[in-house]
C-alpha atoms as a printed R data frame, in Angstrom:
    type eleno elety resid chain resno       x       y        z
1   ATOM     1    CA   UNK     A     1   1.345 102.499  -74.496
2   ATOM     2    CA   UNK     A     2  -2.323 101.569  -74.119
3   ATOM     3    CA   UNK     A     3  -3.034 102.671  -77.681
4   ATOM     4    CA   UNK     A     4  -0.212 100.503  -78.966
5   ATOM     5    CA   UNK     A     5  -1.526  97.439  -77.135
6   ATOM     6    CA   UNK     A     6  -5.072  98.181  -78.327
7   ATOM     7    CA   UNK     A     7  -3.816  98.498  -81.917
8   ATOM     8    CA   UNK     A     8  -2.008  95.151  -81.642
9   ATOM     9    CA   UNK     A     9  -5.116  93.484  -80.228
10  ATOM    10    CA   UNK     A    10  -7.278  94.890  -83.024
11  ATOM    11    CA   UNK     A    11  -4.765  93.789  -85.669
12  ATOM    12    CA   UNK     A    12  -4.670  90.328  -84.107
13  ATOM    13    CA   UNK     A    13  -8.454  90.100  -84.200
14  ATOM    14    CA   UNK     A    14  -8.554  91.182  -87.835
15  ATOM    15    CA   UNK     A    15  -5.900  88.622  -88.808
16  ATOM    16    CA   UNK     A    16  -7.728  85.949  -86.822
17  ATOM    17    CA   UNK     A    17 -11.011  86.612  -88.603
18  ATOM    18    CA   UNK     A    18  -9.230  86.619  -91.972
19  ATOM    19    CA   UNK     A    19  -7.514  83.310  -91.225
20  ATOM    20    CA   UNK     A    20 -10.764  81.772  -89.985
21  ATOM    21    CA   UNK     A    21 -12.711  82.876  -93.054
22  ATOM    22    CA   UNK     A    22 -10.026  81.512  -95.383
23  ATOM    23    CA   UNK     A    23  -9.938  78.181  -93.532
24  ATOM    24    CA   UNK     A    24 -13.728  78.000  -93.649
25  ATOM    25    CA   UNK     A    25 -13.726  78.736  -97.354
26  ATOM    26    CA   UNK     A    26 -10.902  76.281  -98.088
27  ATOM    27    CA   UNK     A    27 -12.670  73.384  -96.398
28  ATOM    28    CA   UNK     A    28 -15.950  74.289  -98.090
29  ATOM    29    CA   UNK     A    29 -14.263  74.616 -101.486
30  ATOM    30    CA   UNK     A    30 -12.594  71.207 -101.136
31  ATOM    31    CA   UNK     A    31 -15.861  69.558 -100.119
32  ATOM    32    CA   UNK     A    32 -17.843  71.203 -102.932
33  ATOM    33    CA   UNK     A    33 -15.247  70.328 -105.564
34  ATOM    34    CA   UNK     A    34 -15.233  66.679 -104.477
35  ATOM    35    CA   UNK     A    35 -19.040  66.574 -104.747
36  ATOM    36    CA   UNK     A    36 -18.875  68.249 -108.170
37  ATOM    37    CA   UNK     A    37 -16.240  65.742 -109.283
38  ATOM    38    CA   UNK     A    38 -18.573  62.923 -108.246
39  ATOM    39    CA   UNK     A    39 -21.413  64.426 -110.296
40  ATOM    40    CA   UNK     A    40 -19.116  64.940 -113.247
41  ATOM    41    CA   UNK     A    41 -17.740  61.398 -113.213
42  ATOM    42    CA   UNK     A    42 -21.233  59.996 -112.784
43  ATOM    43    CA   UNK     A    43 -22.494  61.955 -115.790
44  ATOM    44    CA   UNK     A    44 -19.480  61.017 -117.920
45  ATOM    45    CA   UNK     A    45 -19.866  57.346 -116.977
46  ATOM    46    CA   UNK     A    46 -23.411  57.446 -118.356
47  ATOM    47    CA   UNK     A    47 -25.108  56.514 -115.120
48  ATOM    48    CA   UNK     A    48 -28.857  56.754 -114.792
49  ATOM    49    CA   UNK     A    49 -30.498  60.150 -114.761
50  ATOM    50    CA   UNK     A    50 -31.898  59.516 -111.286
51  ATOM    51    CA   UNK     A    51 -28.433  58.888 -109.836
52  ATOM    52    CA   UNK     A    52 -27.001  62.068 -111.341
53  ATOM    53    CA   UNK     A    53 -30.032  64.074 -110.170
54  ATOM    54    CA   UNK     A    54 -29.652  62.669 -106.652
55  ATOM    55    CA   UNK     A    55 -25.987  63.695 -106.555
56  ATOM    56    CA   UNK     A    56 -26.968  67.172 -107.767
57  ATOM    57    CA   UNK     A    57 -29.572  67.392 -105.020
58  ATOM    58    CA   UNK     A    58 -27.014  66.371 -102.407
59  ATOM    59    CA   UNK     A    59 -24.594  69.018 -103.692
60  ATOM    60    CA   UNK     A    60 -27.354  71.670 -103.674
61  ATOM    61    CA   UNK     A    61 -28.294  70.894 -100.081
62  ATOM    62    CA   UNK     A    62 -24.672  71.014  -98.917
63  ATOM    63    CA   UNK     A    63 -24.078  74.300 -100.768
64  ATOM    64    CA   UNK     A    64 -27.142  75.929  -99.207
65  ATOM    65    CA   UNK     A    65 -25.902  74.906  -95.747
66  ATOM    66    CA   UNK     A    66 -22.433  76.297  -96.373
67  ATOM    67    CA   UNK     A    67 -23.458  79.425  -98.285
68  ATOM    68    CA   UNK     A    68 -25.057  81.153  -95.309
69  ATOM    69    CA   UNK     A    69 -21.859  80.719  -93.274
70  ATOM    70    CA   UNK     A    70 -19.672  81.898  -96.147
71  ATOM    71    CA   UNK     A    71 -21.715  85.041  -96.675
72  ATOM    72    CA   UNK     A    72 -20.929  86.158  -93.121
73  ATOM    73    CA   UNK     A    73 -17.259  86.582  -94.000
74  ATOM    74    CA   UNK     A    74 -16.989  86.683  -97.779
75  ATOM    75    CA   UNK     A    75 -18.728  89.077 -100.153
76  ATOM    76    CA   UNK     A    76 -18.123  88.210 -103.793
77  ATOM    77    CA   UNK     A    77 -20.409  88.253 -106.820
78  ATOM    78    CA   UNK     A    78 -19.043  84.785 -107.647
79  ATOM    79    CA   UNK     A    79 -20.890  83.369 -104.638
80  ATOM    80    CA   UNK     A    80 -24.167  84.578 -106.143
81  ATOM    81    CA   UNK     A    81 -23.273  83.026 -109.481
82  ATOM    82    CA   UNK     A    82 -22.385  79.733 -107.784
83  ATOM    83    CA   UNK     A    83 -25.760  79.783 -106.035
84  ATOM    84    CA   UNK     A    84 -27.643  80.409 -109.272
85  ATOM    85    CA   UNK     A    85 -25.735  77.665 -111.097
86  ATOM    86    CA   UNK     A    86 -26.335  75.327 -108.167
87  ATOM    87    CA   UNK     A    87 -30.071  75.933 -108.461
88  ATOM    88    CA   UNK     A    88 -29.910  74.899 -112.133
89  ATOM    89    CA   UNK     A    89 -27.917  71.686 -111.644
90  ATOM    90    CA   UNK     A    90 -30.815  69.394 -110.850
91  ATOM    91    CA   UNK     A    91 -32.747  70.582 -113.906
92  ATOM    92    CA   UNK     A    92 -29.711  70.200 -116.118
93  ATOM    93    CA   UNK     A    93 -29.298  66.633 -114.870
94  ATOM    94    CA   UNK     A    94 -32.777  65.703 -116.098
95  ATOM    95    CA   UNK     A    95 -31.838  65.579 -119.771
96  ATOM    96    CA   UNK     A    96 -30.123  62.836 -121.706
97  ATOM    97    CA   UNK     A    97 -27.408  65.218 -122.864
98  ATOM    98    CA   UNK     A    98 -25.212  66.216 -119.940
99  ATOM    99    CA   UNK     A    99 -23.172  68.819 -121.826
100 ATOM   100    CA   UNK     A   100 -24.943  71.756 -120.161
101 ATOM   101    CA   UNK     A   101 -24.584  70.093 -116.765
102 ATOM   102    CA   UNK     A   102 -20.851  69.601 -117.286
103 ATOM   103    CA   UNK     A   103 -20.466  73.211 -118.432
104 ATOM   104    CA   UNK     A   104 -22.289  74.455 -115.312
105 ATOM   105    CA   UNK     A   105 -20.045  72.295 -113.117
106 ATOM   106    CA   UNK     A   106 -16.966  73.760 -114.793
107 ATOM   107    CA   UNK     A   107 -18.258  77.300 -114.238
108 ATOM   108    CA   UNK     A   108 -18.916  76.547 -110.562
109 ATOM   109    CA   UNK     A   109 -15.377  75.207 -110.137
110 ATOM   110    CA   UNK     A   110 -13.887  78.271 -111.836
111 ATOM   111    CA   UNK     A   111 -15.907  80.581 -109.587
112 ATOM   112    CA   UNK     A   112 -14.839  78.660 -106.488
113 ATOM   113    CA   UNK     A   113 -11.222  79.110 -107.533
114 ATOM   114    CA   UNK     A   114 -11.755  82.833 -108.207
115 ATOM   115    CA   UNK     A   115 -13.157  83.355 -104.729
116 ATOM   116    CA   UNK     A   116 -10.267  81.372 -103.250
117 ATOM   117    CA   UNK     A   117  -7.708  83.470 -105.129
118 ATOM   118    CA   UNK     A   118  -9.415  86.692 -104.007
119 ATOM   119    CA   UNK     A   119  -9.426  85.554 -100.361
120 ATOM   120    CA   UNK     A   120  -5.682  84.939 -100.255
121 ATOM   121    CA   UNK     A   121  -3.836  87.529  -98.208
122 ATOM   122    CA   UNK     A   122  -2.072  88.839 -101.307
123 ATOM   123    CA   UNK     A   123  -5.244  88.711 -103.476
């Protein structure tokens, strides 16, 4: 009987950690996508380079804060790609042509969705 109870407790802990990591990722994904949408709309609206670069810097800082927490629970190569693309955003925002910036934003969003799909219980 003790083994059965211990097995249930261990399964409960595993499910709890899985649920917590998915909730953490979901809130982070939503926040990052809203910041990326703001950068994208700013670039498409033709706002000044400084404004777009400032938004990219804000996104980069928020991602670096969240990344360390995500890496505790989630191990995906897409997180590394998101980090490398995030490092490039500010430099891509410095040009007059934002096409590369918009492409990088799209790739980040796709990678965020891939990680989210992989973290689902059925994924």
